[in-house]
Amino acid sequence: MASFKPTKVQFLPKLGEKVTEETLYWKNYKSPVQIKEFGAITKIDFSPLPPHNYAVTASTRIHIYGPHSQEPIRSFTRFRDTAYGGRFRGDGKLLVAGSEEGLIRLFDISGRVALRQFKGHSKAVHMTSFLSDGFRVVSGSDDLSCRVWDVPSAVELSSLTEHTDYIRALAPSKLNPDLFVTGSYDHTVKVFDMRSGSSVMTMQHGHPVECVLLYPSEALLVSTGGRYVKVWDLLKGGQELVSLKNHHKTVTCACLSSVGNKLLTGSLDRHVKVYNSSYKVVHNFDCDASILSMAIAPDDEALAVGMTNGVLSVRHRRHQKDKEMLTSRRRRGPSYQVFVKGKNFVPRQDDFLVSKPVKQYLRKYDKQLKSFEVSKALDTALQTWTRTSKPDVTVVVIIELNRRGTLKNALAGRNEEIRGCFCVLFFRHIFDPRFSRPLLMVGDIVLDLYQQVFHQSPVVERLLQRLMEVLGREAELQQELLQVLGILDTLFTSLTPRKEALAHNGMHVTRHDIEQ
Amino acid sequence: MVERSDIRVVRCGGSKVNLRPPIISTDSRFVLCASGDLVKVYSTRTEEWLHSLQGHTNQVTGIALNPANHLQVYSCSADGTVKLWDFIDGILIKTFIIGYPLFAIYVSEKHEGVLFLHVSMATDSKNECFQLVAVHPPKSAEQEVEAKEMSVVSSHISSNPSCTAFGRGGEYIAFARRLQLNVYFFRKQKTCSFSLKATDKKGAKNAFTCIACHPTDDCIATGHEDGKIRLWRNFIHKKEYTYSTQHWHHNAVNTLCFTPEGTHLLSGGIESVLVQWQYGAGNRKEFLPRLGGSILHISASSDGQLFCTSHSDNKITVIESSFKVCGVIQGLVKGDAVLTDLMIDPRSIALVLNGKPGHLQFYSLLRDKHLYNLDIVQQEYIYEAGLDQFEVVKAAFDIKGSWLATVEERGQKSSDLEFFLKLWAFDERTQSFVLNTTITAAHTDRIISMCFSSSEETTMLVTTAEDGQFKAWCQGADADTQQDQNFWSCDFVGSYHNLKPTNCSFSADSSLLAVSFQEVITIWSPETWEMLTTLCQPPGVIRDLCFGRLSCSKYLLGTTTRNLLCCWNLLTCALEWSSSVEVSKLQPDPLSENVAAFSYQSKHTDLFVFKPSEPRPLFTNKNVCSEKVHRAVFVPREEPLNNCDESSQWLNRSQLYFLTQNMDLLTFSTATEEDRMLSSSKQLVIDDSVAVTPFYLLLGKHRQQQQKLNTQSHPAADKPQQPQGSVTIKELLHTPAHVLPAASVLCSMFVNSLLISNTGVQQDPLREEMDSEKEEEDSEEEMEACDSQQELRVQGSVDEVTLKLSKAQERELKRVRKTDFSWMAGLIDSKP
């Protein structure tokens, strides 16, 4: 004797986002901590030393935050004008920052007063950085020059004026202390070698460059500017590898995750996008305002995003421990113990197993279908909770009743309330392509059955009026769509000289109208 | 059948087991059922097919246990004979030749030696003339007996054999026909008849469908077309009869059966629910639902412990009296039509076609055994007449058997058509197919045909549908997801001038795809999806398409509705040859170049086997069968035959099976094959007996020995007894104690086996002695005194003495035993 086969609720895969390991990884961040700064946050930099404090440059200050602190643990406030581009040295002990007035200051992390001041730029310095030997500082300024400074003596070693517009992006090489990359608003990215004292490579980005970034291997270079993110292969002499256009406003910042070197970009369109190694977007973080700066902590422990409205939002990674705490809280008391009793018994090798027949648990509507109680099954499926949160269950039961040829019986003899129920169901789901067919069938039967009594109830009549309006609108829309399709067809056929007719498999447009 | 060569058409396996009610042997060990021209014997415990009773030349139409001997069974057949069998050993005991086609057989305990047969009178052309006749089979020792003595019990009875039943062990017989119930009393030799109205006020349909009589009580249960069961009582009086009505079945009651004690009544119908009514307790009943197809027959074993139901899906279910299913005997399910093509599962070489509703069945042709059902629809099947439910209409295997594609469809009759395309992956662990992808709206209209690509590396499925498109489906077309998600998705959509596609086919190396659109064949390259060329031979819509194989792979064959068989050369894109044959089925052999074409002309089907390279057929068989053939398949052989004969060479690598419109599965067999079959069947007869268990070795051999001793006393036959005895002992000592029978049984046996070996040795001297006996007669008197002494000693300690006796002494002893002491009695009598 075969057992009863329960009705199957069709599982339809969600279109669009697919769940991969990467999306799971990037989803595993807690909700952001918001910290208000005094002005737009232009630069965030994580200290390479644990516990990985980070420096946030905003307005005339640089604040240093601890990994989990809400308040700054240290702040550098001796700027007369807006500070820019605060960055740590490789050992995390020194910090360099430019400013609106063209002065570059060097701070000790533990001190307050600037240790050195480098004077020479005539305009604002937006980008400063240490070269990888730690004794030299490189800066890019709005006076079109790029200068290298000696830290011990605070003198200018060289000045490079190859760019023809503001220099707003700078990245020193970590492998070679003489190399650094600059990006400028003149649409170019240049690689400078201090040994030759001039640029050794120039790449045309095509838009004002906002940010440059070197991969740890330093074979790849990322530049962002305009809506584009471009990746260059330095080993092939600066050949463009990919050009990504996933943002719809200027991309202002980019960084690399330390686990797997995944690229993250932030843009004025308020999104942070995460790319996988083949440069497909795998995840997206939404922010409240346009993003100006962004940094990710080593081991991806935290992601800090700075925005134009002065809000710093920090997302921390969720750890396995936290998760366990959550789940263990859910498992409550002895009920679990009772449930699991004897289930974890492992039989020994020579034990003889007597299998117990597995009891079949059925849903309520399945039980009723099993005993051929069709009206009751329909009632169960039409309960408010099922109808609103799981319309697919309702529709599956309707389809099943139709297959059994008992839909009409189940629908007959209903009161006003249920009829209203159906109308509401129609409003919600009749245009869902999954449900429209069975619902239209139900609609036909309901109208046939209750034609005589509809006018007795004003509520149902009003609902039906509304339904008619909605359907009329939908019919018009479909007609317009068909017209557009026709136009497109003619366009395609004129474009392709080949004989084969193009087949459009999307959007099949057949909708019947319920006539009252 | 016209036989030019030694190839002939044979009916093969999978015949109906549900035509007539199965019977259970008295010891409940065997189930017997009529299947084709055989009677098959199954075991009730293991559901295995043990053997078959072979001998009838036409459909077996009824079986009945011999009431005089419960180890014998009568079977009647449409060939006009009744045969009596010993069903345990499968031996034909007697054949009675009746001369008319028989349709059912009834026996009854009260009428020993009388067979009641359902006979159709051939003289009347109307098929409504069935008679129940009583035959007294003449007693004679011959194997074949003509039994011409017949007396008609009743003429004009229903053609349905379940409308006739014996009551109270044969006191009366009840038979129903349409709206009339007749009861014939044997003793009074009179008939009472009762009739119902065609419809009553409520519109019920009252026609009788089946009948059953209570074994001890005067009660007849009748089933009706509207699902009612009526229990008739007091029918001895024509006027004062009564009946009570019970109603549970919502459709016609197919069968009724009383349990042997008469405590319960079993009924079954299309709902596939076995209902057990308590006799005399009104409406109290028990149900056993979801048994499979609709119930056609129910039978009960004589002790009432087992029930058997046979179902419309060619199945016999064995049910314990506690209403628990304990066994299922499944035959090849053949519905009204095979919607899917005949297919071969490349892994198990099993025939695959749609079986139970919503299932695909896998049937082993070699062993004539149902392997398993694969649930495709996975929905509860509602047993109700006229309900439109999902059916598997198309199925296809890929070349390795790791993928299966199925199409299920609902709404053949109504306008709203629903169908699903499903793809199943073979799971090595569970050794069955697992659902991989369900495609809900694969096309906007009905799928006409589909095929898998034949290359080993990449699998691709092509479907053509009535919406004028063909689609190619590939596994995991999304490359961007990192996990290898092996779901199927659409790869290409093609059409040709909005014409309706009719068929599609891949070439042997799957470098080409041919899709026929009405009268035009389009050739596509599956790599680039470029249309390479079109072929056309108007007029006539293309019906079948197939590519040549191996050396003929440059040819493409097509058949049209206008009786044309065309062969195109793909290198020149020109028609190579064409011939005007009405081909109903074109089937290429996957292992050779051969192509089989079934053509239907003037009410019979001819078979042509040819190579695409030349229009001359290799083999022709005119008049294969009288119906149209739409389904055929080549089944690869396990080991190739080596026929040298040119006309039968095409059967060397694979065998051709085909299905006629009457759902007969036929095949071609060659002379060599039949020889082989014969030799193997002879072997079977020799070792068909009980399984060789230690118990059998012990008891069975012992019995044989006894038989031999009883029948013949050849010295040669008796010689090897001693070693056998020791084998028995060894067997006894080596078998585990829990398998052995009780020690009380064994003890005497064991001792006997020792004794027998002794007597065996003793017999030889005895016989030698017989000859010399006469010589010694003279000296008899002399020996008398010492004889009596010896006798005393023997009585004192039998065992020790007999063992210690020397041969000479033994001889002496024997002689003494033989001597006649009757004269002593005379003396004793005369004394007083």
XYZ file of N, CA and C in Angstrom, chain A residues 1-6 8 10 12 18-22 276-278 280 370 372 399-400 402-406 437 441 498-505 508, chain B residues 288-291 325 359 375 378-382 384 387-390 410 416-418 420 435 438 440 444 469 471 478 480-483 485 493 495 524 531:
228
model
N 0.849 -1.190 0.000
C 0.000 0.000 0.000
C 0.886 1.241 0.000
N 0.757 1.998 -1.005
C 1.550 3.217 -1.072
C 0.979 4.248 -0.103
N 1.864 5.080 0.412
C 1.377 6.091 1.343
C 0.855 7.288 0.548
N 0.130 8.127 1.242
C -0.454 9.315 0.612
C 0.677 10.247 0.208
N 0.582 10.741 -1.012
C 1.609 11.685 -1.462
C 1.106 13.096 -1.220
N 1.787 13.839 -0.375
C 1.302 15.189 -0.081
C 1.422 16.097 -1.295
N 2.550 19.002 -3.526
C 3.870 19.603 -3.578
C 3.755 21.087 -3.846
N 5.269 24.168 -5.303
C 6.318 24.415 -6.297
C 7.359 25.353 -5.719
N 10.158 27.777 -6.648
C 10.710 28.459 -7.816
C 11.985 29.171 -7.395
N 22.261 35.134 -6.710
C 22.425 33.726 -6.379
C 23.253 33.640 -5.117
N 22.911 32.717 -4.284
C 23.624 32.592 -3.018
C 24.885 31.783 -3.265
N 26.015 32.424 -3.101
C 27.278 31.710 -3.208
C 28.003 31.852 -1.887
N 29.149 31.245 -1.798
C 29.920 31.344 -0.573
C 30.317 32.784 -0.314
N 30.601 33.504 -1.397
C 31.053 34.876 -1.229
C 29.966 35.754 -0.675
N 34.110 39.729 -7.139
C 34.883 38.495 -6.964
C 36.102 38.540 -7.880
N 36.831 37.467 -7.918
C 38.105 37.514 -8.639
C 37.903 37.630 -10.149
N 36.685 37.320 -10.632
C 36.458 37.549 -12.062
C 35.681 38.844 -12.286
N 32.956 40.136 -11.060
C 31.486 40.208 -11.038
C 31.092 40.696 -9.657
N -6.645 14.160 1.968
C -6.532 12.701 2.039
C -7.883 12.077 2.321
N -10.667 13.446 1.495
C -11.579 13.979 0.475
C -12.511 15.065 1.021
N -4.991 24.391 -7.212
C -4.623 23.585 -8.387
C -4.940 22.115 -8.133
N -4.641 21.670 -6.922
C -4.875 20.271 -6.584
C -6.370 19.940 -6.639
N -8.553 21.433 -8.435
C -8.949 21.439 -9.834
C -8.561 20.129 -10.503
N -7.383 19.625 -10.140
C -6.931 18.357 -10.725
C -7.863 17.229 -10.318
N -8.358 17.298 -9.103
C -9.283 16.262 -8.646
C -10.685 16.473 -9.186
N -10.898 17.581 -9.890
C -12.213 17.834 -10.466
C -13.246 18.240 -9.446
N -12.804 18.724 -8.281
C -13.758 19.043 -7.222
C -13.706 20.517 -6.851
N -2.909 31.972 -13.755
C -3.737 30.981 -14.442
C -4.744 30.299 -13.532
N -8.987 30.901 -13.333
C -9.926 29.773 -13.376
C -10.898 29.862 -12.199
N 19.952 38.028 -41.660
C 19.759 36.578 -41.766
C 18.287 36.217 -41.832
N 18.057 35.027 -42.287
C 16.677 34.602 -42.524
C 15.945 34.199 -41.241
N 16.708 33.671 -40.267
C 16.038 33.107 -39.095
C 15.302 34.208 -38.344
N 14.135 33.925 -38.040
C 13.351 34.864 -37.251
C 13.864 34.819 -35.820
N 13.979 35.981 -35.245
C 14.436 36.004 -33.863
C 13.305 35.563 -32.956
N 13.670 34.765 -32.052
C 12.627 34.270 -31.158
C 12.719 35.001 -29.828
N 11.615 35.459 -29.380
C 11.596 36.120 -28.073
C 10.935 35.174 -27.103
N 11.716 34.688 -26.230
C 11.086 33.746 -25.310
C 10.668 34.399 -24.007
N 5.814 36.305 -22.430
C 4.707 35.901 -23.274
C 3.449 36.530 -22.694
N -8.693 -0.801 3.028
C -7.259 -0.843 2.716
C -7.088 -0.017 1.444
N -6.723 1.242 1.588
C -6.706 2.120 0.415
C -5.384 2.093 -0.344
N -5.398 2.737 -1.503
C -4.206 2.991 -2.339
C -3.437 1.721 -2.650
N -4.096 0.761 -3.265
C -3.420 -0.493 -3.577
C -2.779 -0.473 -4.948
N -0.495 -5.555 3.534
C 0.025 -6.040 2.261
C 1.322 -6.769 2.529
N 3.831 6.945 -13.689
C 5.099 6.284 -13.421
C 5.739 5.832 -14.727
N 8.535 7.023 -9.998
C 7.422 7.956 -9.862
C 7.814 9.275 -10.518
N 4.693 12.328 -9.100
C 4.805 12.574 -7.670
C 3.584 13.311 -7.123
N 2.443 12.822 -7.520
C 1.210 13.383 -7.009
C 0.301 12.232 -6.621
N -0.605 12.523 -5.725
C -1.573 11.510 -5.330
C -2.477 11.216 -6.528
N -2.584 9.931 -6.882
C -3.441 9.576 -8.004
C -4.848 9.335 -7.490
N -5.800 9.947 -8.119
C -7.186 9.792 -7.692
C -7.828 8.752 -8.584
N -10.612 7.601 -10.087
C -11.965 7.998 -10.417
C -12.047 7.986 -11.931
N -11.459 11.212 -14.870
C -10.708 12.337 -14.327
C -9.444 12.514 -15.154
N -9.156 13.763 -15.464
C -8.014 14.059 -16.318
C -6.792 14.278 -15.432
N -5.880 13.345 -15.448
C -4.736 13.457 -14.549
C -3.443 13.432 -15.341
N -2.365 13.760 -14.634
C -1.066 13.853 -15.308
C -0.612 12.473 -15.790
N -1.218 17.039 -18.833
C -2.577 16.913 -18.330
C -3.440 17.799 -19.203
N -7.265 23.737 -21.621
C -6.123 24.204 -20.821
C -5.140 23.067 -20.590
N -4.053 23.183 -21.275
C -3.049 22.123 -21.250
C -2.009 22.479 -20.194
N -1.655 21.495 -19.383
C -0.573 21.711 -18.419
C 0.481 20.662 -18.697
N 4.841 19.555 -17.767
C 6.124 19.820 -17.140
C 7.198 19.011 -17.853
N 15.249 13.474 -9.142
C 14.800 14.661 -9.867
C 15.840 15.761 -9.748
N 12.960 20.765 -12.734
C 11.603 20.784 -13.262
C 11.433 22.080 -14.032
N 8.720 24.377 -15.754
C 7.264 24.470 -15.732
C 6.691 24.888 -17.077
N 5.329 27.015 -25.067
C 3.987 27.548 -24.876
C 2.934 26.569 -25.359
N 8.564 26.106 -32.217
C 9.948 26.317 -31.817
C 10.585 25.012 -31.400
N 13.836 23.909 -28.805
C 14.732 24.481 -27.798
C 15.806 23.475 -27.458
N 24.776 28.658 -16.776
C 25.352 29.822 -16.093
C 26.775 29.502 -15.700
N 28.864 31.842 -14.446
C 29.422 32.760 -13.457
C 29.321 32.244 -12.036
N 28.391 31.332 -11.798
C 28.326 30.804 -10.445
C 29.488 29.850 -10.241
N 30.112 29.969 -9.094
C 31.348 29.210 -8.898
C 31.067 27.749 -8.613
N 30.024 27.500 -7.846
C 29.708 26.096 -7.588
C 29.195 25.498 -8.893
N 26.670 24.156 -10.270
C 25.249 23.858 -10.144
C 24.835 23.150 -11.413
N 16.997 28.771 -28.763
C 15.629 28.655 -29.256
C 15.686 28.853 -30.766
N 13.629 28.396 -34.699
C 12.380 28.156 -35.410
C 12.655 28.314 -36.911
N 21.099 21.590 -38.459
C 21.743 22.603 -37.629
C 23.042 22.046 -37.082
N 22.178 27.339 -38.987
C 21.437 26.423 -39.840
C 22.296 26.118 -41.056
